[in-house]
Amino acid sequence: MGSPEDEQLIEEVLSGDTEAFGLIVRKYEKAIFNLMYRTTGSTDESADLSQEVFLKAYDKLETYTPRKKKFYSWLYTVALNVARDHLRRQRKNPEQSDNGLEACLDYGVNAFSIGNPERVVEVQSMVVAMSTLSISHREALILRYREGYSIREIAGTLGISVSGAKMRIHRGLEEIRLFFKRIKDEEAQGLFEIRSR
Amino acid sequence: MKKHKDCLRSEAAENGVDIRYSDIIDGIRTIPDVDPPMGMAHAVVQQLAAKKIPTWRRIRLALSRPWTFSIVPAKWAPVAVCALLILLVLPNHNPSTPSWSPAKAEAEFNYITGRRFLSENEPGKAISFLKNAASRMPDNPDYHFWVGVAHWALDDELNERKSYQIALDLKSDYLPAHVYLGHNYLDRGLLNEALSHYRQVLDQVPDHPEALFNVGLALKELGETEKERAAWKACLEANPSGSKSDQAVNNLYSLGDFSYQLFSIRSMRTAVKTIRFEDASSRMIPESRKTISAIGNLMEKHDDYILQVIVHSAGDEALAKHQAKAIKKQLITEFPSLDRRRIGISWFGQKKVYHVGGKQVEVASDVRLFAEPAHRSTRI
């Protein structure tokens, strides 16, 4: 199930070539960093946590079995555990990760979506909505709709059953739908406004 | 699939809400990715280099590689040549020749052999040769210094120190002994003694990178905050692109001092002074021009990168905007070949929040600069 390119790189790392691990980091750093960024909302913390993920992955690389899982799924599982541990250290509910809301608004949108200004508010709204979800609901949606994972792959990555994965996706979508419904109701009453710059 | 979508639509309609699951899914797909900081792979590989290889991997490595034994004659050539010279020259030696003596030749032979073993990471074998060299030519500070290095490799800190001290008694300005004695004292927590030796190094070589950095470490341990701050700044001033510059910047951050920042472009990383403005204005302080020059030069050389300028000014978003624009204008004025589209600016009317040692530190005014590959950016 692992890609031949990943398997070749992993074989080189296991043969003592740490530079080959650098290529693995380059390939997946963006996805892992974004997972951490969605969790913490801080670029500094996300960078530290991403490094922690890769160092842990390096230590545990022998335990990865290519025929069972894609390497990316395996790495994502390691990253999710690091993210949950981080939230636990912060004495927060490891399933709740809304502490990055402000930063998501400021950096995630203003600094990175300048090329498409007419969609900034729309994107901001979605960032806010996603940040209200628990990690497991949010990441199930990300894996399904951004990474194009099958339900079975999501189940494997999140360590849950296939029906559990389906349920998380459905509940995640439903929570977002309710979030927007609430905004719509509040907007109608003039209570809610998403800030844009 | 179609049936599924229809189901979603009808469910939304039932609830009387405009938004459908398919809209949410499209929305999820449009959230922009954030680029990770540059050099993450490099940082990870560097940390791996310092890491011990896991036991299972070592066993696997040992079993998966062929076991071979090799002899490289060229490696031992200097030793062989010395031995040959001694054998050939010694019997015909004329003791009246002032520049040559058997003791000197033997000392040199022992010294070269000792250095060879040291470079082969065999300090146990090296030390006896180096001690032989030092006992035959006790006036040569080099020999004593290298005996000290061999003691260090054998974790014998006390004798290491004694050997360096002998070298210094013979030659009080012997630089390597001051440096290594400084390291020895620092490792043992004898901070004032370490500082004394590093200062003697800096008297001779004011921009000595290790001495400058370790002075900062010693002062940090001593709790001399202001002196420590000055030490990190001196370190960064002398070696902005040195291997320790990132640590020096981080140490300044942990003092709540954000007057320097790291600027990375491709594999190049350099510390620059944070751009500052005169009070509540968009006039840069003269010192900041140096930063503009350094950044402009780098951006000119790497025309496949774009620069992002992020300005924070608490409670005054308009001022932050003016300051961001002033930086861009100054860069374009000083570097006319720099395409203005390669400089992105962002401004915020809030404090900049840093996370330092698990704490949040808020800074009212701040300027951050970073470069990113143009292909990653949405701007060009």
Coordinates of C-alpha atoms in Angstrom, one line a residue:
Chain A
M1 CA 0.0 0.0 0.0
G2 CA 2.9 2.4 0.5
S3 CA 4.2 4.2 -2.6
P4 CA 7.3 2.7 -4.2
E5 CA 9.1 6.1 -3.8
D6 CA 8.3 6.2 -0.1
E7 CA 9.4 2.6 0.4
Q8 CA 12.7 3.2 -1.3
L9 CA 13.3 6.3 0.9
I10 CA 12.4 4.4 4.0
E11 CA 14.7 1.6 3.1
E12 CA 17.5 4.1 2.7
V13 CA 16.8 5.7 6.1
L14 CA 16.8 2.3 7.7
S15 CA 20.1 1.6 6.1
G16 CA 21.5 4.6 8.0
D17 CA 21.0 7.4 5.5
T18 CA 19.6 10.3 7.5
E19 CA 19.7 12.6 4.4
A20 CA 17.0 10.4 2.8
F21 CA 14.8 11.2 5.8
G22 CA 15.3 14.8 4.9
L23 CA 13.5 14.1 1.6
I24 CA 10.7 12.4 3.4
V25 CA 10.4 15.5 5.6
R26 CA 10.3 17.8 2.6
K27 CA 7.6 15.7 1.0
Y28 CA 5.2 15.8 3.9
E29 CA 6.2 18.9 5.9
K30 CA 3.4 21.0 4.5
A31 CA 0.7 18.5 5.4
I32 CA 2.0 17.9 8.9
F33 CA 2.6 21.6 9.6
N34 CA -0.9 22.4 8.5
L35 CA -2.4 19.7 10.8
M36 CA -0.4 21.3 13.6
Y37 CA -1.4 24.8 12.5
R38 CA -5.1 23.8 12.5
T39 CA -4.5 22.5 16.1
T40 CA -2.5 25.3 17.6
G41 CA -3.0 28.3 15.4
S42 CA 0.6 29.3 16.1
T43 CA 3.3 29.0 13.5
D44 CA 6.1 28.7 16.1
E45 CA 4.4 25.9 18.0
S46 CA 3.4 24.2 14.8
A47 CA 7.0 24.2 13.6
D48 CA 8.2 22.7 16.9
L49 CA 5.4 20.1 16.9
S50 CA 6.0 19.2 13.2
Q51 CA 9.7 18.6 14.0
E52 CA 8.6 16.5 17.0
V53 CA 6.4 14.4 14.7
F54 CA 9.3 13.7 12.2
L55 CA 11.7 12.9 15.0
K56 CA 9.2 10.4 16.5
A57 CA 8.5 8.9 13.1
Y58 CA 12.3 8.4 12.6
D59 CA 12.6 6.6 15.9
K60 CA 9.6 4.4 15.1
L61 CA 10.3 3.8 11.5
E62 CA 10.9 0.1 12.0
T63 CA 7.3 -0.3 13.1
Y64 CA 5.9 0.9 9.8
T65 CA 4.6 -1.9 7.6
P66 CA 4.2 -0.8 4.0
R67 CA 1.7 -3.5 3.1
K68 CA -0.7 -2.5 5.8
K69 CA -0.8 1.3 5.4
K70 CA 0.3 4.2 3.2
F71 CA 3.3 5.9 4.7
Y72 CA 1.4 9.2 4.8
S73 CA -1.4 7.5 6.8
W74 CA 1.1 6.1 9.2
L75 CA 2.8 9.5 9.6
Y76 CA -0.5 11.2 10.0
T77 CA -1.4 8.9 12.9
V78 CA 1.9 9.8 14.6
A79 CA 1.1 13.5 14.0
L80 CA -2.4 13.1 15.5
N81 CA -1.0 11.6 18.6
V82 CA 1.6 14.4 19.0
A83 CA -1.2 17.0 18.5
R84 CA -3.4 15.3 21.1
D85 CA -0.4 15.1 23.5
H86 CA 0.2 18.7 23.0
L87 CA -3.3 19.7 23.8
R88 CA -3.1 17.4 26.9
R89 CA 0.0 19.2 28.0
Q90 CA -1.8 22.5 27.5
R91 CA -4.4 21.0 29.9
K92 CA -7.1 21.3 27.3
N93 CA -9.5 18.7 26.1
P94 CA -7.4 16.8 23.6
E95 CA -10.4 16.6 21.3
Q96 CA -11.1 20.3 21.3
S97 CA -8.6 22.6 19.5
D98 CA -10.2 26.0 19.1
N99 CA -7.3 27.9 20.5
G100 CA -6.0 28.8 17.1
L101 CA -9.0 30.7 16.0
E102 CA -7.5 34.2 16.0
A103 CA -4.3 33.2 14.4
C104 CA -6.2 31.2 11.8
L105 CA -8.1 34.3 10.9
D106 CA -5.0 36.6 10.9
Y107 CA -2.4 34.5 9.2
G108 CA -4.3 31.7 7.5
V109 CA -6.5 34.1 5.6
N110 CA -5.0 37.6 5.4
A111 CA -1.5 36.6 4.7
F112 CA -2.1 33.7 2.4
S113 CA -5.2 34.4 0.4
I114 CA -4.4 37.8 -0.8
G115 CA -4.5 36.5 -4.4
N116 CA -8.2 35.9 -4.2
P117 CA -9.7 38.8 -2.2
E118 CA -13.3 38.2 -3.1
R119 CA -13.3 34.8 -1.3
V120 CA -11.5 36.0 1.9
V121 CA -14.7 36.2 4.0
E122 CA -15.9 32.9 2.6
V123 CA -12.6 31.2 3.5
Q124 CA -12.5 32.9 6.9
S125 CA -15.9 31.6 7.7
M126 CA -14.9 28.1 6.8
V127 CA -11.6 28.4 8.9
V128 CA -13.7 29.5 11.9
A129 CA -16.2 26.7 11.4
M130 CA -13.5 24.1 11.1
S131 CA -11.8 25.4 14.2
T132 CA -14.9 24.7 16.2
L133 CA -14.7 21.0 15.4
S134 CA -12.9 18.3 17.5
I135 CA -9.7 17.1 16.1
S136 CA -11.1 13.7 15.1
H137 CA -14.1 15.2 13.3
R138 CA -12.0 17.9 11.6
E139 CA -9.2 15.7 10.5
A140 CA -11.7 13.1 9.1
L141 CA -13.1 15.9 6.9
I142 CA -9.6 17.0 5.9
L143 CA -8.6 13.5 4.9
R144 CA -11.8 12.8 3.0
Y145 CA -12.2 16.1 1.1
R146 CA -8.7 17.5 0.8
E147 CA -6.6 14.4 0.7
G148 CA -9.1 12.3 -1.2
Y149 CA -8.9 9.3 1.2
S150 CA -11.4 6.5 1.1
I151 CA -13.5 5.8 4.2
R152 CA -11.4 2.7 4.8
E153 CA -8.2 4.6 4.7
I154 CA -9.6 7.3 7.1
A155 CA -10.6 4.5 9.4
G156 CA -7.1 3.1 9.3
T157 CA -5.5 6.5 9.9
L158 CA -7.7 7.5 12.8
G159 CA -7.6 4.0 14.3
I160 CA -11.4 3.6 14.2
S161 CA -13.9 1.4 12.4
V162 CA -15.2 2.1 8.9
S163 CA -18.7 2.9 10.3
G164 CA -17.0 5.2 12.9
A165 CA -15.2 7.0 10.1
K166 CA -18.4 7.5 8.2
M167 CA -20.1 8.8 11.3
R168 CA -17.3 11.3 12.0
I169 CA -17.5 12.7 8.5
H170 CA -21.2 13.0 8.7
R171 CA -21.2 14.6 12.1
G172 CA -18.4 17.0 11.1
L173 CA -20.4 18.2 8.1
E174 CA -23.5 18.4 10.2
E175 CA -21.7 20.5 12.9
I176 CA -20.5 22.9 10.2
R177 CA -23.9 23.1 8.7
L178 CA -25.4 24.0 12.1
F179 CA -22.6 26.5 12.7
F180 CA -23.6 28.3 9.5
K181 CA -27.2 28.1 10.3
R182 CA -26.6 29.7 13.7
I183 CA -24.6 32.5 12.0
K184 CA -27.4 33.0 9.5
D185 CA -29.9 33.3 12.3
E186 CA -27.7 35.7 14.2
E187 CA -27.0 37.7 11.1
A188 CA -30.7 38.0 10.6
Q189 CA -30.8 39.5 14.1
G190 CA -27.7 41.7 13.4
L191 CA -25.7 39.9 16.1
F192 CA -22.8 38.4 14.1
E193 CA -20.3 39.8 11.7
I194 CA -17.1 38.1 10.5
R195 CA -14.3 40.6 10.5
S196 CA -12.5 41.2 7.2
R197 CA -9.6 43.4 6.4
Chain B
M1 CA -23.0 9.1 -5.8
K2 CA -25.8 11.2 -7.4
K3 CA -28.3 9.6 -5.1
H4 CA -26.1 10.5 -2.1
K5 CA -25.9 14.2 -3.3
D6 CA -29.6 14.4 -3.8
C7 CA -30.1 13.1 -0.3
L8 CA -27.8 15.8 1.0
R9 CA -29.8 18.4 -0.8
S10 CA -33.1 17.2 0.4
E11 CA -31.9 17.0 3.9
A12 CA -30.7 20.7 3.7
A13 CA -34.0 21.7 2.2
E14 CA -35.9 19.9 4.9
N15 CA -34.1 22.0 7.5
G16 CA -34.8 25.2 5.6
V17 CA -31.1 26.1 5.3
D18 CA -29.4 27.4 2.1
I19 CA -26.1 25.8 2.8
R20 CA -25.7 22.2 1.5
Y21 CA -23.1 19.6 2.4
S22 CA -21.7 20.0 -1.1
D23 CA -21.1 23.7 -0.4
I24 CA -19.4 22.8 2.8
I25 CA -17.2 20.3 1.0
D26 CA -16.2 22.9 -1.6
G27 CA -15.5 25.3 1.3
I28 CA -13.2 22.8 3.0
R29 CA -11.3 22.4 -0.3
T30 CA -10.8 26.2 -0.6
I31 CA -9.1 26.7 2.8
P32 CA -5.6 27.8 1.8
D33 CA -2.6 25.8 3.1
V34 CA -0.1 27.6 5.2
D35 CA 3.5 27.2 4.2
P36 CA 5.8 25.7 6.8
P37 CA 8.9 27.7 7.8
M38 CA 11.9 27.1 5.6
G39 CA 14.6 24.7 6.6
M40 CA 12.4 22.3 8.6
A41 CA 13.9 19.3 6.8
H42 CA 17.4 20.6 7.4
A43 CA 16.7 21.2 11.1
V44 CA 15.3 17.7 11.4
V45 CA 18.2 16.1 9.7
Q46 CA 20.6 18.1 11.9
Q47 CA 18.9 16.8 15.0
L48 CA 19.0 13.3 13.6
A49 CA 22.7 13.6 13.1
A50 CA 23.1 14.4 16.9
K51 CA 20.7 11.6 17.8
K52 CA 21.8 8.1 18.8
I53 CA 20.6 5.5 16.2
P54 CA 17.9 3.3 17.7
T55 CA 19.2 0.0 18.9
W56 CA 17.1 -2.1 16.6
R57 CA 18.3 -0.1 13.6
R58 CA 21.9 -0.6 14.7
I59 CA 21.4 -4.3 14.9
R60 CA 19.7 -4.3 11.5
L61 CA 22.5 -2.2 10.0
A62 CA 25.2 -4.5 11.5
L63 CA 23.5 -7.6 10.1
S64 CA 22.5 -6.2 6.7
R65 CA 25.9 -4.9 5.7
P66 CA 28.9 -7.1 4.6
W67 CA 31.7 -7.3 7.1
T68 CA 34.9 -6.2 5.6
F69 CA 38.4 -5.4 6.9
S70 CA 40.6 -2.9 5.0
I71 CA 44.0 -1.5 5.4
V72 CA 44.7 1.9 3.8
P73 CA 48.5 2.3 3.5
A74 CA 48.3 6.0 2.6
K75 CA 46.7 6.8 6.0
W76 CA 49.8 5.6 7.8
A77 CA 52.2 7.2 5.3
P78 CA 53.3 10.1 7.6
V79 CA 54.1 7.6 10.4
A80 CA 55.9 5.3 8.1
V81 CA 57.9 8.2 6.7
C82 CA 58.9 9.5 10.1
A83 CA 59.9 6.0 11.2
L84 CA 61.9 5.5 8.1
L85 CA 63.7 8.9 8.6
I86 CA 64.6 8.0 12.1
L87 CA 65.9 4.7 11.1
L88 CA 68.0 6.1 8.3
V89 CA 69.1 9.4 9.8
L90 CA 69.7 8.5 13.4
P91 CA 72.8 6.3 12.9
N92 CA 74.5 9.0 10.8
H93 CA 73.4 11.8 13.1
N94 CA 75.9 14.6 13.9
P95 CA 75.1 16.0 17.4
S96 CA 76.6 19.3 16.6
T97 CA 73.8 20.2 14.2
P98 CA 71.8 22.7 16.2
S99 CA 68.4 22.4 14.3
W100 CA 68.1 18.7 14.8
S101 CA 68.3 16.3 17.8
P102 CA 67.2 12.8 18.4
A103 CA 64.9 13.9 21.2
K104 CA 63.2 16.3 18.8
A105 CA 62.9 13.7 16.0
E106 CA 61.5 11.1 18.5
A107 CA 59.2 13.7 20.0
E108 CA 57.9 14.6 16.5
F109 CA 57.4 10.9 15.6
N110 CA 55.4 10.4 18.8
Y111 CA 53.4 13.5 18.3
I112 CA 52.5 12.6 14.7
T113 CA 51.6 9.1 15.8
G114 CA 49.5 10.4 18.7
R115 CA 47.7 12.9 16.4
R116 CA 47.0 10.1 14.0
F117 CA 45.4 7.9 16.7
L118 CA 43.4 10.8 17.9
S119 CA 42.0 11.4 14.5
E120 CA 41.2 7.7 14.3
N121 CA 39.2 8.2 17.5
E122 CA 41.5 6.1 19.5
P123 CA 42.5 8.5 22.4
G124 CA 43.6 5.6 24.6
K125 CA 46.4 4.8 22.1
A126 CA 47.0 8.4 21.3
I127 CA 47.7 9.6 24.8
S128 CA 50.8 7.5 25.4
F129 CA 52.5 8.8 22.2
L130 CA 51.5 12.4 22.9
K131 CA 52.9 12.1 26.5
N132 CA 56.1 10.7 25.1
A133 CA 56.3 13.7 22.8
A134 CA 55.7 16.1 25.6
S135 CA 58.3 14.4 27.9
R136 CA 61.0 14.4 25.2
M137 CA 60.4 18.1 24.3
P138 CA 58.8 19.6 27.4
D139 CA 59.1 23.2 26.1
N140 CA 56.8 22.7 23.2
P141 CA 53.3 24.0 24.1
D142 CA 51.7 22.1 21.2
Y143 CA 52.6 18.7 22.6
H144 CA 51.1 19.6 26.0
F145 CA 48.0 21.0 24.4
W146 CA 47.4 17.8 22.5
V147 CA 47.9 15.7 25.6
G148 CA 45.1 17.8 27.0
V149 CA 42.9 17.1 24.0
A150 CA 43.5 13.4 24.5
H151 CA 42.6 13.6 28.2
W152 CA 39.4 15.4 27.1
A153 CA 38.6 12.6 24.7
L154 CA 39.1 10.2 27.6
D155 CA 36.8 12.2 29.9
D156 CA 39.7 13.1 32.2
E157 CA 38.9 16.7 32.8
L158 CA 41.3 17.3 35.6
N159 CA 44.4 16.2 33.6
E160 CA 43.0 17.9 30.5
R161 CA 43.1 21.2 32.4
K162 CA 46.6 20.6 33.8
S163 CA 47.9 20.0 30.3
Y164 CA 46.4 23.2 28.9
Q165 CA 47.8 25.1 31.9
I166 CA 51.3 23.8 31.2
A167 CA 50.9 24.9 27.6
L168 CA 49.9 28.4 28.8
D169 CA 52.7 28.5 31.3
L170 CA 55.1 28.0 28.4
K171 CA 53.3 30.5 26.1
S172 CA 50.8 32.7 27.9
D173 CA 49.0 33.8 24.6
Y174 CA 48.6 30.3 23.3
L175 CA 45.1 30.7 21.8
P176 CA 43.9 27.0 21.5
A177 CA 44.7 26.4 25.1
H178 CA 42.7 29.4 26.2
V179 CA 39.8 28.3 24.1
Y180 CA 39.8 24.7 25.3
L181 CA 40.5 25.6 28.9
G182 CA 37.4 27.9 28.7
H183 CA 35.4 24.9 27.4
N184 CA 36.7 22.7 30.2
Y185 CA 35.8 25.3 32.9
L186 CA 32.4 25.9 31.3
D187 CA 31.6 22.1 31.2
R188 CA 32.5 21.9 34.9
G189 CA 30.4 24.9 35.8
L190 CA 33.4 27.0 36.8
L191 CA 31.9 30.0 35.0
N192 CA 34.1 32.9 36.1
E193 CA 37.3 30.9 35.2
A194 CA 35.7 30.0 31.8
L195 CA 34.9 33.7 31.2
S196 CA 38.4 34.7 32.1
H197 CA 39.9 32.5 29.4
Y198 CA 37.3 33.3 26.8
R199 CA 38.0 37.0 27.4
Q200 CA 41.7 36.4 26.7
V201 CA 40.7 34.7 23.5
L202 CA 38.6 37.7 22.5
D203 CA 41.5 40.1 23.3
Q204 CA 43.4 38.3 20.5
V205 CA 40.5 37.4 18.1
P206 CA 37.5 39.7 18.9
D207 CA 35.1 37.8 16.6
H208 CA 36.1 34.3 17.7
P209 CA 32.7 32.6 17.3
E210 CA 32.9 29.9 20.0
A211 CA 34.3 32.3 22.6
L212 CA 31.6 34.9 21.9
F213 CA 28.9 32.3 22.1
N214 CA 30.2 30.6 25.2
V215 CA 30.6 33.9 27.0
G216 CA 26.8 34.3 26.5
L217 CA 26.2 30.8 27.9
A218 CA 28.4 31.4 31.0
L219 CA 26.7 34.7 31.7
K220 CA 23.3 33.0 31.3
E221 CA 24.3 30.5 33.9
L222 CA 25.5 33.3 36.2
G223 CA 22.2 35.0 35.8
E224 CA 23.9 38.2 34.6
T225 CA 20.9 39.1 32.4
E226 CA 22.1 42.4 31.0
K227 CA 25.6 41.2 30.3
E228 CA 24.2 38.0 28.7
R229 CA 21.9 40.1 26.5
A230 CA 25.0 42.1 25.4
A231 CA 26.9 38.9 24.8
W232 CA 24.3 37.5 22.4
K233 CA 24.2 40.7 20.5
A234 CA 28.0 40.8 20.2
C235 CA 27.8 37.2 19.0
L236 CA 25.3 38.0 16.3
E237 CA 27.0 41.2 15.3
A238 CA 30.3 39.4 14.7
N239 CA 28.8 36.2 13.2
P240 CA 25.3 36.8 11.9
S241 CA 25.4 33.7 9.7
G242 CA 27.3 31.5 12.1
S243 CA 26.2 28.0 13.1
K244 CA 25.2 29.3 16.5
S245 CA 23.3 32.4 15.3
D246 CA 19.9 30.7 15.6
Q247 CA 20.6 29.7 19.2
A248 CA 21.8 33.2 20.0
V249 CA 18.6 34.7 18.6
N250 CA 16.5 32.2 20.6
N251 CA 18.4 33.0 23.8
L252 CA 17.7 36.7 23.2
Y253 CA 14.0 35.8 22.7
S254 CA 14.0 34.0 26.0
L255 CA 15.1 37.3 27.6
G256 CA 12.1 38.9 25.9
D257 CA 14.4 40.7 23.5
F258 CA 13.2 40.5 19.9
S259 CA 15.8 43.0 18.5
Y260 CA 17.2 40.3 16.2
Q261 CA 15.5 37.8 13.9
L262 CA 16.6 35.0 11.7
F263 CA 16.1 35.4 7.9
S264 CA 16.3 32.3 5.8
I265 CA 16.6 32.1 2.1
R266 CA 17.3 28.8 0.4
S267 CA 20.0 27.1 2.6
M268 CA 21.3 30.5 3.8
R269 CA 20.3 31.7 7.2
T270 CA 21.4 35.0 8.8
A271 CA 20.5 37.0 11.8
V272 CA 19.3 40.6 11.1
K273 CA 18.4 43.4 13.4
T274 CA 14.6 43.8 13.7
I275 CA 13.5 46.9 11.8
R276 CA 12.4 49.7 14.2
F277 CA 10.7 53.0 13.6
E278 CA 10.9 56.3 15.4
D279 CA 8.1 56.7 17.8
A280 CA 4.6 56.4 16.3
S281 CA 5.9 57.2 12.8
S282 CA 6.9 55.4 9.6
R283 CA 10.5 56.8 9.7
M284 CA 12.9 54.0 10.2
I285 CA 15.7 54.5 12.7
P286 CA 19.0 54.8 10.9
E287 CA 20.3 51.5 12.2
S288 CA 17.5 49.7 10.4
R289 CA 19.0 50.7 7.1
K290 CA 21.6 47.9 7.6
T291 CA 18.8 45.4 7.7
I292 CA 17.2 46.8 4.6
S293 CA 20.6 46.5 2.8
A294 CA 21.2 42.9 4.0
I295 CA 17.7 41.8 3.0
G296 CA 17.8 43.7 -0.3
N297 CA 21.1 42.1 -1.3
L298 CA 19.8 38.6 -0.5
M299 CA 16.6 39.2 -2.4
E300 CA 18.5 40.5 -5.4
K301 CA 20.6 37.4 -5.5
H302 CA 17.6 35.0 -5.1
D303 CA 15.1 36.3 -7.7
D304 CA 13.0 33.2 -7.4
Y305 CA 12.0 34.1 -3.9
I306 CA 9.5 36.7 -2.6
L307 CA 9.7 38.7 0.6
Q308 CA 6.9 38.9 3.1
V309 CA 6.9 41.9 5.5
I310 CA 4.6 41.6 8.4
V311 CA 4.1 44.7 10.7
H312 CA 2.3 44.8 14.0
S313 CA 1.4 48.0 15.7
A314 CA -0.9 47.6 18.7
G315 CA -4.0 49.7 18.4
D316 CA -3.0 51.5 15.3
E317 CA -3.6 49.5 12.1
A318 CA -3.1 52.6 9.9
L319 CA 0.4 53.1 11.3
A320 CA 1.3 49.4 10.8
K321 CA 0.2 49.8 7.2
H322 CA 2.3 53.0 6.7
Q323 CA 5.3 51.3 8.3
A324 CA 4.9 48.2 6.1
K325 CA 4.7 50.4 3.0
A326 CA 7.7 52.4 4.2
I327 CA 9.8 49.2 4.3
K328 CA 8.7 48.2 0.8
K329 CA 9.4 51.7 -0.5
Q330 CA 12.9 51.8 1.0
L331 CA 13.7 48.4 -0.4
I332 CA 12.6 49.4 -3.9
T333 CA 14.5 52.7 -3.6
E334 CA 17.7 51.1 -2.6
F335 CA 17.4 48.1 -4.9
P336 CA 15.7 49.4 -8.1
S337 CA 16.1 46.0 -9.8
L338 CA 13.9 44.4 -7.1
D339 CA 10.4 43.8 -8.7
R340 CA 7.8 45.4 -6.4
R341 CA 5.6 42.3 -6.9
R342 CA 8.2 40.3 -5.1
I343 CA 7.6 42.1 -1.8
G344 CA 4.3 41.3 0.0
I345 CA 3.2 43.3 3.0
S346 CA 0.8 42.6 5.8
W347 CA -0.2 44.8 8.7
F348 CA -2.0 44.2 11.9
G349 CA -3.3 46.7 14.5
Q350 CA -2.6 44.2 17.3
K351 CA 0.3 43.2 19.4
K352 CA 2.6 40.5 18.1
V353 CA 2.5 37.5 20.3
Y354 CA 5.6 35.3 20.8
H355 CA 5.6 31.9 22.5
V356 CA 8.8 31.8 24.5
G357 CA 9.5 28.9 26.9
G358 CA 5.8 28.0 27.2
K359 CA 4.9 31.6 27.9
Q360 CA 3.2 34.2 25.7
V361 CA 5.1 37.5 25.3
E362 CA 3.3 40.4 23.7
V363 CA 5.2 43.1 21.8
A364 CA 3.4 46.3 20.9
S365 CA 5.4 47.0 17.7
D366 CA 7.1 44.5 15.6
V367 CA 8.4 43.8 12.1
R368 CA 8.9 40.2 10.8
L369 CA 10.5 39.4 7.5
F370 CA 10.6 36.1 5.7
A371 CA 11.3 34.8 2.3
E372 CA 9.4 32.1 0.5
P373 CA 9.9 30.5 -2.9
A374 CA 7.8 32.3 -5.5
H375 CA 6.1 29.1 -6.7
R376 CA 4.7 28.6 -3.3
S377 CA 3.2 32.0 -3.0
T378 CA -0.2 33.1 -4.2
R379 CA 1.2 36.6 -5.0
I380 CA 3.1 36.0 -8.2

